[in-house]
C-alpha positions as a Markdown table, in Angstrom:
| # | Residue | x | y | z |
|---|---|---|---|---|
| 1 | Met | 103.4 | 110.1 | 109.0 |
| 2 | Asn | 100.4 | 111.6 | 107.3 |
| 3 | Lys | 99.1 | 109.0 | 104.9 |
| 4 | Asp | 98.1 | 111.7 | 102.4 |
| 5 | Ser | 101.6 | 113.2 | 102.3 |
| 6 | Lys | 103.9 | 112.6 | 99.3 |
| 7 | Ala | 106.5 | 111.1 | 101.5 |
| 8 | Ala | 104.1 | 108.5 | 102.9 |
| 9 | Ile | 102.8 | 107.6 | 99.4 |
| 10 | Trp | 106.2 | 107.1 | 98.0 |
| 11 | Ala | 107.3 | 105.1 | 101.0 |
| 12 | Val | 104.4 | 102.7 | 100.3 |
| 13 | Val | 105.2 | 102.5 | 96.6 |
| 14 | His | 108.8 | 101.8 | 97.2 |
| 15 | Glu | 108.0 | 99.2 | 99.8 |
| 16 | Glu | 105.6 | 97.5 | 97.4 |
| 17 | Arg | 108.1 | 97.5 | 94.5 |
| 18 | Glu | 110.7 | 95.9 | 96.7 |
| 19 | Ala | 108.2 | 93.3 | 98.1 |
| 20 | Leu | 107.2 | 92.3 | 94.6 |
| 21 | Ala | 110.9 | 91.9 | 93.6 |
| 22 | Arg | 111.4 | 89.6 | 96.6 |
| 23 | Asp | 108.3 | 87.6 | 95.7 |
| 24 | Leu | 109.7 | 87.0 | 92.2 |
| 25 | Glu | 113.4 | 86.4 | 92.9 |
| 26 | Ala | 112.9 | 82.6 | 93.1 |
| 27 | Leu | 110.2 | 82.3 | 90.4 |
| 28 | Pro | 110.9 | 79.2 | 88.2 |
| 29 | Ala | 111.8 | 80.1 | 84.6 |
| 30 | Ala | 108.7 | 78.5 | 83.1 |
| 31 | Gln | 106.3 | 80.7 | 85.2 |
| 32 | Trp | 107.5 | 83.9 | 83.8 |
| 33 | Asp | 105.5 | 83.1 | 80.7 |
| 34 | Ile | 102.2 | 82.7 | 82.6 |
| 35 | Gly | 99.5 | 85.1 | 81.5 |
| 36 | Ser | 98.9 | 88.0 | 83.9 |
| 37 | Leu | 95.6 | 89.6 | 84.6 |
| 38 | Cys | 96.6 | 92.2 | 82.0 |
| 39 | Pro | 95.2 | 91.0 | 78.6 |
| 40 | Gly | 98.0 | 90.2 | 76.2 |
| 41 | Trp | 100.8 | 90.5 | 78.8 |
| 42 | Asp | 102.6 | 87.7 | 80.6 |
| 43 | Ile | 104.3 | 88.0 | 84.0 |
| 44 | His | 107.5 | 89.1 | 82.4 |
| 45 | Asp | 105.7 | 91.8 | 80.4 |
| 46 | Val | 104.0 | 93.3 | 83.5 |
| 47 | Leu | 107.3 | 93.5 | 85.4 |
| 48 | Ala | 108.9 | 95.2 | 82.4 |
| 49 | His | 106.0 | 97.7 | 82.4 |
| 50 | Leu | 106.5 | 98.4 | 86.1 |
| 51 | Ser | 110.2 | 98.9 | 85.5 |
| 52 | Asp | 109.7 | 101.3 | 82.6 |
| 53 | Ser | 106.9 | 103.2 | 84.4 |
| 54 | Ala | 109.1 | 103.8 | 87.4 |
| 55 | Thr | 111.5 | 105.8 | 85.2 |
| 56 | Thr | 108.8 | 107.8 | 83.5 |
| 57 | Thr | 109.0 | 111.6 | 83.9 |
| 58 | Arg | 106.4 | 114.1 | 83.1 |
| 59 | Leu | 108.3 | 115.3 | 80.0 |
| 60 | Gly | 109.2 | 111.8 | 79.0 |
| 61 | Phe | 105.5 | 110.7 | 79.2 |
| 62 | Ile | 104.4 | 113.6 | 77.0 |
| 63 | Arg | 107.2 | 112.9 | 74.4 |
| 64 | Gly | 106.2 | 109.2 | 74.4 |
| 65 | Met | 102.6 | 109.9 | 73.9 |
| 66 | Val | 103.3 | 112.3 | 71.0 |
| 67 | Ser | 105.5 | 109.7 | 69.4 |
| 68 | Ala | 102.8 | 107.0 | 69.8 |
| 69 | Gly | 100.1 | 109.2 | 68.3 |
| 70 | Phe | 98.5 | 109.6 | 71.7 |
| 71 | Asp | 97.8 | 105.8 | 71.8 |
| 72 | Phe | 98.2 | 104.7 | 75.4 |
| 73 | Asp | 98.4 | 101.0 | 74.5 |
| 74 | Lys | 101.1 | 101.6 | 71.9 |
| 75 | Asp | 103.1 | 103.8 | 74.3 |
| 76 | Asn | 102.8 | 101.1 | 77.0 |
| 77 | Asp | 104.0 | 98.3 | 74.6 |
| 78 | Arg | 107.0 | 100.4 | 73.6 |
| 79 | Gly | 107.8 | 100.8 | 77.3 |
| 80 | Val | 107.6 | 97.0 | 77.8 |
| 81 | Ala | 110.0 | 96.5 | 74.9 |
| 82 | Arg | 112.4 | 99.0 | 76.4 |
| 83 | Ala | 112.6 | 97.5 | 79.8 |
| 84 | Arg | 112.2 | 93.8 | 79.0 |
| 85 | Arg | 115.5 | 91.9 | 78.9 |
| 86 | Ala | 116.3 | 88.6 | 77.2 |
| 87 | Glu | 116.3 | 86.8 | 80.6 |
| 88 | Pro | 113.6 | 87.5 | 83.3 |
| 89 | Leu | 116.1 | 87.8 | 86.1 |
| 90 | Glu | 117.8 | 90.6 | 84.2 |
| 91 | Thr | 114.5 | 92.4 | 83.9 |
| 92 | Leu | 114.0 | 91.8 | 87.6 |
| 93 | Gln | 117.4 | 93.3 | 88.4 |
| 94 | Gly | 116.5 | 96.3 | 86.3 |
| 95 | Phe | 113.3 | 96.7 | 88.3 |
| 96 | Arg | 115.3 | 96.5 | 91.6 |
| 97 | Asp | 117.6 | 99.2 | 90.2 |
| 98 | Val | 114.7 | 101.7 | 89.7 |
| 99 | Ala | 112.5 | 100.7 | 92.7 |
| 100 | Arg | 113.4 | 103.7 | 94.8 |
| 101 | Leu | 112.8 | 106.3 | 92.1 |
| 102 | Thr | 110.2 | 109.0 | 92.5 |
| 103 | Ser | 109.6 | 109.8 | 88.9 |
| 104 | Thr | 106.0 | 110.2 | 87.8 |
| 105 | Pro | 104.0 | 111.1 | 84.7 |
| 106 | Pro | 101.8 | 114.2 | 84.7 |
| 107 | Ala | 99.1 | 112.6 | 86.9 |
| 108 | Ala | 97.9 | 112.5 | 90.4 |
| 109 | Leu | 100.3 | 110.8 | 92.8 |
| 110 | Ala | 97.6 | 108.3 | 93.7 |
| 111 | Thr | 98.2 | 106.7 | 90.3 |
| 112 | Arg | 101.5 | 105.4 | 91.7 |
| 113 | Leu | 99.5 | 103.6 | 94.3 |
| 114 | Val | 97.1 | 102.2 | 91.8 |
| 115 | Glu | 99.9 | 100.9 | 89.6 |
| 116 | Ala | 101.8 | 99.3 | 92.4 |
| 117 | Phe | 98.8 | 97.5 | 93.9 |
| 118 | Val | 96.9 | 96.6 | 90.7 |
| 119 | His | 99.9 | 95.4 | 88.7 |
| 120 | Gly | 101.2 | 93.7 | 91.8 |
| 121 | Glu | 98.0 | 91.6 | 91.8 |
| 122 | Asp | 98.2 | 91.2 | 88.0 |
| 123 | Ile | 101.4 | 89.3 | 88.7 |
| 124 | Arg | 100.7 | 87.6 | 92.0 |
| 125 | Arg | 97.2 | 86.2 | 91.5 |
| 126 | Pro | 98.0 | 84.0 | 88.4 |
| 127 | Leu | 101.0 | 82.7 | 90.4 |
| 128 | Gly | 99.0 | 81.8 | 93.4 |
| 129 | Met | 100.5 | 84.6 | 95.5 |
| 130 | Arg | 98.8 | 87.4 | 97.5 |
| 131 | Gly | 100.3 | 90.7 | 98.5 |
| 132 | Gly | 99.9 | 92.3 | 102.0 |
| 133 | Tyr | 98.7 | 95.7 | 100.9 |
| 134 | Pro | 98.0 | 98.6 | 103.4 |
| 135 | Ala | 94.3 | 99.0 | 103.2 |
| 136 | Ala | 94.2 | 102.7 | 103.9 |
| 137 | Phe | 96.5 | 103.4 | 101.0 |
| 138 | Val | 94.6 | 101.0 | 98.8 |
| 139 | Ala | 91.6 | 103.1 | 99.6 |
| 140 | Gln | 93.4 | 106.2 | 98.3 |
| 141 | Gly | 94.0 | 104.5 | 95.0 |
| 142 | Leu | 90.4 | 103.3 | 95.0 |
| 143 | Asp | 89.1 | 106.8 | 95.6 |
| 144 | Tyr | 91.1 | 108.0 | 92.6 |
| 145 | Gln | 89.9 | 105.2 | 90.3 |
| 146 | Val | 86.1 | 105.8 | 91.0 |
| 147 | Arg | 86.5 | 109.5 | 90.2 |
| 148 | Thr | 88.4 | 108.9 | 86.9 |
| 149 | Ser | 86.8 | 107.8 | 83.6 |
| 150 | Thr | 87.7 | 104.5 | 82.1 |
| 151 | Lys | 88.9 | 106.4 | 79.1 |
| 152 | Met | 91.7 | 107.7 | 81.3 |
| 153 | Gly | 92.4 | 104.3 | 83.0 |
| 154 | Gly | 90.0 | 104.7 | 85.9 |
| 155 | Gly | 86.7 | 103.0 | 86.8 |
| 156 | Lys | 84.1 | 105.8 | 87.2 |
| 157 | Glu | 81.7 | 104.1 | 84.8 |
| 158 | Leu | 82.2 | 100.7 | 86.3 |
| 159 | Ala | 81.3 | 102.0 | 89.8 |
| 160 | Ala | 78.4 | 104.1 | 88.7 |
| 161 | Gly | 75.1 | 103.0 | 90.3 |
| 162 | Phe | 76.6 | 101.1 | 93.1 |
| 163 | Lys | 77.7 | 101.9 | 96.7 |
| 164 | Leu | 81.2 | 100.5 | 97.2 |
| 165 | Val | 82.1 | 99.8 | 100.8 |
| 166 | Ala | 85.5 | 98.6 | 102.0 |
| 167 | Thr | 85.4 | 96.0 | 104.8 |
| 168 | Asp | 89.0 | 96.5 | 105.9 |
| 169 | Thr | 89.3 | 100.3 | 106.1 |
| 170 | Asp | 87.2 | 103.4 | 106.2 |
| 171 | Phe | 86.0 | 103.8 | 102.7 |
| 172 | Glu | 82.6 | 104.0 | 101.0 |
| 173 | Cys | 81.4 | 105.9 | 97.9 |
| 174 | Gly | 78.5 | 106.0 | 95.5 |
| 175 | Ala | 74.8 | 105.3 | 95.8 |
| 176 | Gly | 72.8 | 102.3 | 94.9 |
| 177 | Pro | 73.0 | 98.5 | 95.8 |
| 178 | Ala | 75.9 | 98.0 | 98.2 |
| 179 | Val | 79.0 | 96.1 | 97.2 |
| 180 | Arg | 81.2 | 95.2 | 100.1 |
| 181 | Gly | 84.7 | 93.7 | 100.2 |
| 182 | Pro | 88.3 | 94.3 | 100.9 |
| 183 | Ala | 89.7 | 97.5 | 99.4 |
| 184 | Ile | 92.1 | 95.6 | 97.1 |
| 185 | Ala | 89.2 | 93.5 | 95.6 |
| 186 | Leu | 87.2 | 96.7 | 95.0 |
| 187 | Leu | 90.3 | 98.4 | 93.5 |
| 188 | Leu | 90.9 | 95.5 | 91.1 |
| 189 | Ala | 87.2 | 95.5 | 90.1 |
| 190 | Val | 87.1 | 99.2 | 89.2 |
| 191 | Ser | 90.5 | 98.8 | 87.4 |
| 192 | Gly | 88.8 | 96.2 | 85.1 |
| 193 | Arg | 90.0 | 93.0 | 86.8 |
| 194 | Ala | 87.3 | 90.7 | 88.1 |
| 195 | Pro | 88.0 | 89.5 | 91.6 |
| 196 | Gly | 86.5 | 86.2 | 92.8 |
| 197 | Tyr | 82.8 | 86.2 | 93.5 |
| 198 | Glu | 83.6 | 85.1 | 97.1 |
| 199 | Glu | 85.6 | 88.3 | 97.7 |
| 200 | Leu | 82.6 | 90.6 | 97.3 |
| 201 | Ala | 79.2 | 90.6 | 99.0 |
| 202 | Gly | 76.1 | 92.7 | 99.2 |
| 203 | Pro | 73.0 | 93.1 | 97.1 |
| 204 | Gly | 74.8 | 94.7 | 94.2 |
| 205 | Ser | 77.8 | 92.4 | 94.1 |
| 206 | Arg | 76.7 | 90.0 | 91.4 |
| 207 | Asp | 75.5 | 92.8 | 89.0 |
| 208 | Phe | 78.7 | 94.8 | 89.7 |
| 209 | Leu | 80.9 | 91.8 | 88.9 |
| 210 | Gln | 79.0 | 91.0 | 85.8 |
| 211 | Arg | 79.6 | 94.6 | 84.6 |
| 212 | Val | 83.3 | 94.3 | 85.3 |
| 213 | Val | 83.6 | 91.0 | 83.5 |
| 214 | Gly | 81.7 | 92.4 | 80.5 |
| 215 | Glu | 84.1 | 95.4 | 80.4 |
| 216 | Ala | 87.1 | 93.1 | 80.6 |
| 217 | Arg | 85.8 | 91.0 | 77.7 |
| 218 | Glu | 85.4 | 94.0 | 75.5 |
| 219 | His | 89.1 | 94.8 | 76.0 |
C-alpha cells in the first residue's frame, strides 16, 4: 500500500490508537495522574484529548474555534472536559469506541500522524513505555511539522538553521549543523518536546536541544 495514500495513513493512525489503548488497559489507578509531556495535562487529560480529537469534524472544529474566540488552548481544554470521564477506564473505553473513526479537522492528513505519535509519546514516556512507531510514517509527520509555523502547532522555527537527519528512515531537511537521530526523537523535538540528549547526535544537536528546551519553558 502506498504510504502516502489516505488509506495507508488512516491504517497507521488506527493501529496506533489501538496500541495505545492496549498499553493503558492495565495502568494502575495512581499513574493516571502522572504529568504528561504536555504542560498542564496529566496522562488522563491527554487520553481525553485524543478521544475528543478523534471525533472532531471540519465543521465541528470551526464551530469550536469560533466559540472559543479562536483560542486553540481554550478549545483543547473544552475538548478534554467533554471526553474525560470520572474514571480513567471509562475514558479509555470512550477512546476505544472512537479509535477507528476517520474524522479530521480542516488540516493536512499528516496532522493525524503527528497527533498519534507525539501524544502517544506524551503519555508513554512519563510511564516508562515506548511505542513501536513506523519510521516512514513518523517522517511524514516530521516533514509536515518542519514546514509549519509554531503558531500553527508546527516546528518550522525550531528547525530553522539546522539540518535534521533521521537515522532510521530516509529523511533529511534544512541546512546548517547536522542533528541526527531516530525520526520519533526529531518529531518530538520539533513539536516542542525535548528528547533525551542521548537520542540525538551531530554537531548541531546540543544547540538544537537547547532551543527546544527554551521554547518549552516559554510555554
